[in-house]
Amino acid sequence: MSKPPDPAKQLRRSWDANAHAWSAAVREQKIESRRVATDAAILEAVLAHSPTRVLDVGCGEGWLIRALAARGSLLVGVDASAALIEAAREHNSGAFHVLSYAELAVRQEQVGGGFDAVVCNFSLLEEDVVPLLSALRQVSAPGGLLYVQTVHPWSACGEAAYRDGWRTETFASFGQAFVEPMPWYFRTLASWVSVVHAAGWRVAEVREPLHPETGKPLSLLLICGLSDLSANRLP
Ligand SMILES: C[S@@+](CC[C@H](N)C(=O)[O-])C[C@H]1O[C@@H](n2cnc3c(N)ncnc32)[C@H](O)[C@@H]1O
């Protein structure tokens, strides 16, 4: 697929239009990969470092914040979709902001700072994510970690060539409630590592959660520290 005319606008339109269907799919545990592996993978990775302040970037309807709330962390979620933030506020006690990544990149003070965990769970969908990831360094605590979970490049590649490029998610396998397709930017593994490094983070650990029965990778999970690894809590 060639680059959509205005991907950011189309992405936002898609998430607003599908907000209700998405919230139901997440809350009713309809997405198998999440149910069998990827929800537990991100939770386990974040909780392993017992964070006290967590920023959930592209938080959607807020399931991760709900799951972390029981652990007593201070939780902040941001998302461009007002409809999803409204859904998140209904069921959560965290602080939520309607903010696009472009806005967050220039107005980080709106979300506070000193986060020891910054999480992007299946929420980096655009081509240029470096400005956002760079800005996230500014709100991170000195030993803070960045967690990026995304579709696994080898599983998500399908029949197309294994190279970066725009794709379309039709949500066909999610049922009829999803009304608006979503453009998203496919990245190879090398490209993920490259954008993280370009933004001043270093990949400290790579995890590949697998389907428990098929053994196929369901996601790619990058755990990153600030470039100055001496400031990092990882061994
Ligand atoms: C696949 S959903 C994931 C939501 C949540 N992290 C989860 O695990 O359920 C992607 C989310 O990223 C948000 N998002 C994508 N691009 C964004 C942007 N440029 N600015 C703000 N939010 C964005 C969408 O609104 C959507 O809520």
Short mmCIF file of C-alpha atoms and ligand atoms in Angstrom, two decimals:
data_model
loop_
_atom_site.label_atom_id
_atom_site.label_comp_id
_atom_site.label_asym_id
_atom_site.label_seq_id
_atom_site.Cartn_x
_atom_site.Cartn_y
_atom_site.Cartn_z
CA MET A 1 0.00 0.00 0.00
CA SER A 2 1.30 3.49 -0.78
CA LYS A 3 1.40 6.13 1.93
CA PRO A 4 -2.14 7.27 2.80
CA PRO A 5 -2.78 11.00 2.18
CA ASP A 6 -2.95 11.94 5.87
CA PRO A 7 -2.17 8.87 7.99
CA ALA A 8 -2.46 10.65 11.36
CA LYS A 9 -5.94 11.90 10.49
CA GLN A 10 -7.05 8.51 9.17
CA LEU A 11 -5.66 6.77 12.21
CA ARG A 12 -7.57 9.06 14.52
CA ARG A 13 -10.76 8.68 12.50
CA SER A 14 -10.41 4.92 12.65
CA TRP A 15 -9.91 4.79 16.42
CA ASP A 16 -12.78 7.17 17.08
CA ALA A 17 -15.12 5.23 14.79
CA ASN A 18 -14.08 1.87 16.26
CA ALA A 19 -13.80 3.00 19.88
CA HIS A 20 -16.91 1.18 21.06
CA ALA A 21 -16.09 -2.03 19.18
CA TRP A 22 -12.46 -1.91 20.37
CA SER A 23 -13.43 -1.37 24.01
CA ALA A 24 -15.81 -4.35 23.82
CA ALA A 25 -13.20 -6.55 22.12
CA VAL A 26 -10.61 -5.78 24.80
CA ARG A 27 -12.93 -5.96 27.78
CA GLU A 28 -14.61 -9.16 26.64
CA GLN A 29 -11.21 -10.74 25.91
CA LYS A 30 -12.14 -11.40 22.29
CA ILE A 31 -8.60 -11.05 20.91
CA GLU A 32 -6.93 -14.44 21.21
CA SER A 33 -3.30 -13.23 21.04
CA ARG A 34 -3.97 -10.88 23.96
CA ARG A 35 -5.80 -13.54 25.92
CA VAL A 36 -3.16 -16.24 25.53
CA ALA A 37 0.08 -14.25 25.64
CA THR A 38 0.53 -10.57 24.99
CA ASP A 39 -1.46 -9.05 27.90
CA ALA A 40 0.47 -11.19 30.36
CA ALA A 41 3.76 -10.44 28.58
CA ILE A 42 3.53 -6.68 28.97
CA LEU A 43 2.18 -6.86 32.52
CA GLU A 44 4.90 -9.22 33.64
CA ALA A 45 7.64 -7.13 32.00
CA VAL A 46 6.43 -3.89 33.60
CA LEU A 47 5.74 -5.36 37.04
CA ALA A 48 9.16 -7.03 37.16
CA HIS A 49 10.63 -3.59 37.92
CA SER A 50 7.94 -2.55 40.43
CA PRO A 51 7.35 0.89 38.91
CA THR A 52 5.78 3.60 41.01
CA ARG A 53 4.95 5.93 38.10
CA VAL A 54 3.71 4.53 34.78
CA LEU A 55 2.84 6.38 31.59
CA ASP A 56 0.67 4.40 29.14
CA VAL A 57 1.12 5.98 25.69
CA GLY A 58 -1.81 5.23 23.37
CA CYS A 59 -3.67 3.72 26.31
CA GLY A 60 -6.88 3.01 24.39
CA GLU A 61 -9.72 2.05 26.73
CA GLY A 62 -7.26 1.70 29.59
CA TRP A 63 -7.02 -2.03 30.33
CA LEU A 64 -3.33 -1.87 31.27
CA ILE A 65 -3.92 0.93 33.72
CA ARG A 66 -6.78 -1.04 35.25
CA ALA A 67 -4.49 -4.04 35.60
CA LEU A 68 -1.68 -2.00 37.16
CA ALA A 69 -3.94 0.01 39.49
CA ALA A 70 -4.14 -2.87 41.92
CA ARG A 71 -0.35 -2.57 42.42
CA GLY A 72 -0.56 1.00 43.72
CA SER A 73 1.37 2.68 40.92
CA LEU A 74 0.69 6.29 39.92
CA LEU A 75 -0.80 5.89 36.47
CA VAL A 76 -1.24 8.26 33.56
CA GLY A 77 -2.74 7.41 30.17
CA VAL A 78 -2.75 9.42 26.95
CA ASP A 79 -4.54 8.77 23.69
CA ALA A 80 -5.67 10.84 20.72
CA SER A 81 -9.12 9.30 20.75
CA ALA A 82 -11.50 11.26 22.96
CA ALA A 83 -13.97 8.36 22.77
CA LEU A 84 -11.39 5.88 24.08
CA ILE A 85 -10.22 8.23 26.83
CA GLU A 86 -13.84 8.64 27.88
CA ALA A 87 -14.15 4.85 28.02
CA ALA A 88 -10.92 4.67 30.04
CA ARG A 89 -12.11 7.26 32.55
CA GLU A 90 -15.36 5.38 33.15
CA HIS A 91 -13.53 2.36 34.49
CA ASN A 92 -10.26 3.69 35.89
CA SER A 93 -8.90 5.86 38.64
CA GLY A 94 -5.75 6.96 36.75
CA ALA A 95 -5.24 10.37 35.12
CA PHE A 96 -6.13 10.45 31.42
CA HIS A 97 -5.37 13.01 28.74
CA VAL A 98 -6.70 13.36 25.20
CA LEU A 99 -3.42 14.05 23.42
CA SER A 100 -1.99 13.08 20.07
CA TYR A 101 1.63 11.97 19.96
CA ALA A 102 2.46 15.12 17.98
CA GLU A 103 1.01 17.18 20.83
CA LEU A 104 2.73 15.07 23.48
CA ALA A 105 6.06 15.48 21.70
CA VAL A 106 5.93 19.26 22.15
CA ARG A 107 3.94 19.47 25.42
CA GLN A 108 5.34 16.75 27.62
CA GLU A 109 4.71 18.80 30.76
CA GLN A 110 1.00 18.04 30.37
CA VAL A 111 1.54 14.47 31.53
CA GLY A 112 4.05 15.18 34.29
CA GLY A 113 7.40 13.45 34.55
CA GLY A 114 9.59 11.06 36.49
CA PHE A 115 7.98 7.95 35.01
CA ASP A 116 9.93 4.80 35.74
CA ALA A 117 7.92 2.87 33.17
CA VAL A 118 6.72 4.29 29.85
CA VAL A 119 4.63 1.81 27.88
CA CYS A 120 3.61 1.74 24.22
CA ASN A 121 1.44 -1.36 23.94
CA PHE A 122 0.51 -1.93 20.30
CA SER A 123 0.18 1.82 20.00
CA LEU A 124 3.02 2.90 17.68
CA LEU A 125 1.30 2.82 14.32
CA GLU A 126 2.80 5.74 12.42
CA GLU A 127 5.85 5.99 10.20
CA ASP A 128 7.80 8.60 12.14
CA VAL A 129 7.85 7.63 15.79
CA VAL A 130 11.23 9.16 16.63
CA PRO A 131 9.88 12.56 17.80
CA LEU A 132 7.52 10.82 20.22
CA LEU A 133 10.11 8.34 21.51
CA SER A 134 12.62 11.18 21.96
CA ALA A 135 10.08 13.20 23.92
CA LEU A 136 9.39 10.20 26.13
CA ARG A 137 13.00 10.36 27.32
CA GLN A 138 12.17 13.77 28.80
CA VAL A 139 9.37 12.40 30.97
CA SER A 140 11.28 9.30 32.02
CA ALA A 141 12.92 9.00 35.43
CA PRO A 142 16.74 8.57 35.32
CA GLY A 143 16.50 4.78 35.58
CA GLY A 144 13.27 4.60 33.64
CA LEU A 145 12.44 1.95 31.09
CA LEU A 146 10.53 2.11 27.83
CA TYR A 147 8.40 -0.90 26.87
CA VAL A 148 7.31 -1.23 23.26
CA GLN A 149 5.06 -4.17 22.42
CA THR A 150 4.04 -4.52 18.79
CA VAL A 151 2.91 -7.13 16.29
CA HIS A 152 5.70 -9.56 15.57
CA PRO A 153 7.27 -8.50 12.25
CA TRP A 154 7.61 -12.04 10.96
CA SER A 155 4.05 -13.05 11.84
CA ALA A 156 2.51 -9.76 10.70
CA CYS A 157 4.43 -9.61 7.43
CA GLY A 158 2.11 -12.01 5.63
CA GLU A 159 2.71 -12.45 1.92
CA ALA A 160 4.12 -8.95 1.44
CA ALA A 161 7.84 -8.26 1.17
CA TYR A 162 9.70 -8.04 4.47
CA ARG A 163 10.32 -4.31 4.41
CA ASP A 164 8.93 -1.20 6.10
CA GLY A 165 5.78 0.23 4.60
CA TRP A 166 2.18 1.20 5.05
CA ARG A 167 -0.41 -1.53 5.46
CA THR A 168 -4.15 -1.56 6.14
CA GLU A 169 -5.90 -3.30 9.02
CA THR A 170 -9.49 -3.99 8.00
CA PHE A 171 -10.38 -5.64 11.35
CA ALA A 172 -12.15 -8.33 9.28
CA SER A 173 -11.28 -10.99 11.83
CA PHE A 174 -12.67 -8.81 14.64
CA GLY A 175 -16.30 -9.00 13.51
CA GLN A 176 -18.71 -6.53 11.97
CA ALA A 177 -18.67 -3.92 14.71
CA PHE A 178 -15.45 -2.38 13.36
CA VAL A 179 -16.53 0.16 10.75
CA GLU A 180 -13.36 2.02 9.75
CA PRO A 181 -10.12 0.44 8.46
CA MET A 182 -6.85 1.60 9.95
CA PRO A 183 -3.62 2.45 8.15
CA TRP A 184 -0.55 1.27 10.05
CA TYR A 185 3.16 1.25 9.38
CA PHE A 186 4.83 -2.16 9.21
CA ARG A 187 8.42 -2.29 10.51
CA THR A 188 11.05 -4.97 10.32
CA LEU A 189 12.91 -5.97 13.48
CA ALA A 190 15.95 -4.00 12.33
CA SER A 191 13.78 -0.95 11.78
CA TRP A 192 12.30 -1.16 15.31
CA VAL A 193 15.76 -1.28 16.83
CA SER A 194 16.88 1.57 14.60
CA VAL A 195 14.04 3.96 15.54
CA VAL A 196 14.48 3.22 19.23
CA HIS A 197 18.20 3.99 18.97
CA ALA A 198 17.58 7.10 16.88
CA ALA A 199 15.37 8.40 19.69
CA GLY A 200 18.12 7.99 22.29
CA TRP A 201 17.04 4.70 23.84
CA ARG A 202 18.95 1.41 23.86
CA VAL A 203 17.31 -1.97 23.53
CA ALA A 204 18.18 -3.84 26.69
CA GLU A 205 16.05 -6.91 26.11
CA VAL A 206 14.01 -8.43 23.29
CA ARG A 207 11.14 -10.76 24.08
CA GLU A 208 8.99 -12.73 21.63
CA PRO A 209 5.82 -13.98 23.35
CA LEU A 210 4.67 -17.18 21.67
CA HIS A 211 1.31 -18.79 21.11
CA PRO A 212 1.22 -21.53 23.76
CA GLU A 213 -0.05 -24.13 21.32
CA THR A 214 1.33 -23.24 17.89
CA GLY A 215 4.64 -21.91 19.18
CA LYS A 216 4.42 -19.01 16.70
CA PRO A 217 5.52 -15.54 17.85
CA LEU A 218 2.54 -13.31 18.70
CA SER A 219 4.38 -10.10 19.45
CA LEU A 220 7.70 -8.38 19.74
CA LEU A 221 8.44 -6.77 23.09
CA LEU A 222 11.37 -4.38 23.35
CA ILE A 223 12.51 -3.32 26.80
CA CYS A 224 14.67 -0.23 26.49
CA GLY A 225 16.76 1.90 28.79
CA LEU A 226 18.05 5.40 28.29
CA SER A 227 21.13 5.56 26.08
CA ASP A 228 23.25 6.23 29.12
CA LEU A 229 23.07 2.66 30.38
CA SER A 230 24.77 3.63 33.62
CA ALA A 231 21.50 5.38 34.53
CA ASN A 232 19.60 2.18 33.97
CA ARG A 233 18.35 -0.27 36.53
CA LEU A 234 18.78 -3.28 34.29
CA PRO A 235 21.76 -5.48 35.08
C1 LIG B 1 -4.18 -1.01 19.13
S1 LIG B 1 -4.72 0.29 20.16
C2 LIG B 1 -3.87 -0.14 21.65
C3 LIG B 1 -4.50 0.48 22.86
C4 LIG B 1 -3.89 0.02 24.19
N1 LIG B 1 -2.49 0.37 24.28
C5 LIG B 1 -4.10 -1.45 24.40
O1 LIG B 1 -3.14 -2.16 24.64
O2 LIG B 1 -5.27 -1.87 24.36
C6 LIG B 1 -3.76 1.70 19.56
C7 LIG B 1 -4.04 2.97 20.32
O3 LIG B 1 -3.05 3.94 19.95
C8 LIG B 1 -3.70 5.18 19.83
N2 LIG B 1 -2.92 6.02 18.91
C9 LIG B 1 -2.43 5.65 17.71
N3 LIG B 1 -1.78 6.67 17.12
C10 LIG B 1 -1.86 7.71 17.98
C11 LIG B 1 -1.38 9.06 17.95
N4 LIG B 1 -0.69 9.53 16.91
N5 LIG B 1 -1.62 9.85 19.01
C12 LIG B 1 -2.31 9.35 20.09
N6 LIG B 1 -2.81 8.11 20.16
C13 LIG B 1 -2.58 7.29 19.12
C14 LIG B 1 -5.08 4.87 19.28
O4 LIG B 1 -6.00 5.92 19.50
C15 LIG B 1 -5.40 3.58 20.02
O5 LIG B 1 -6.07 3.82 21.22
#
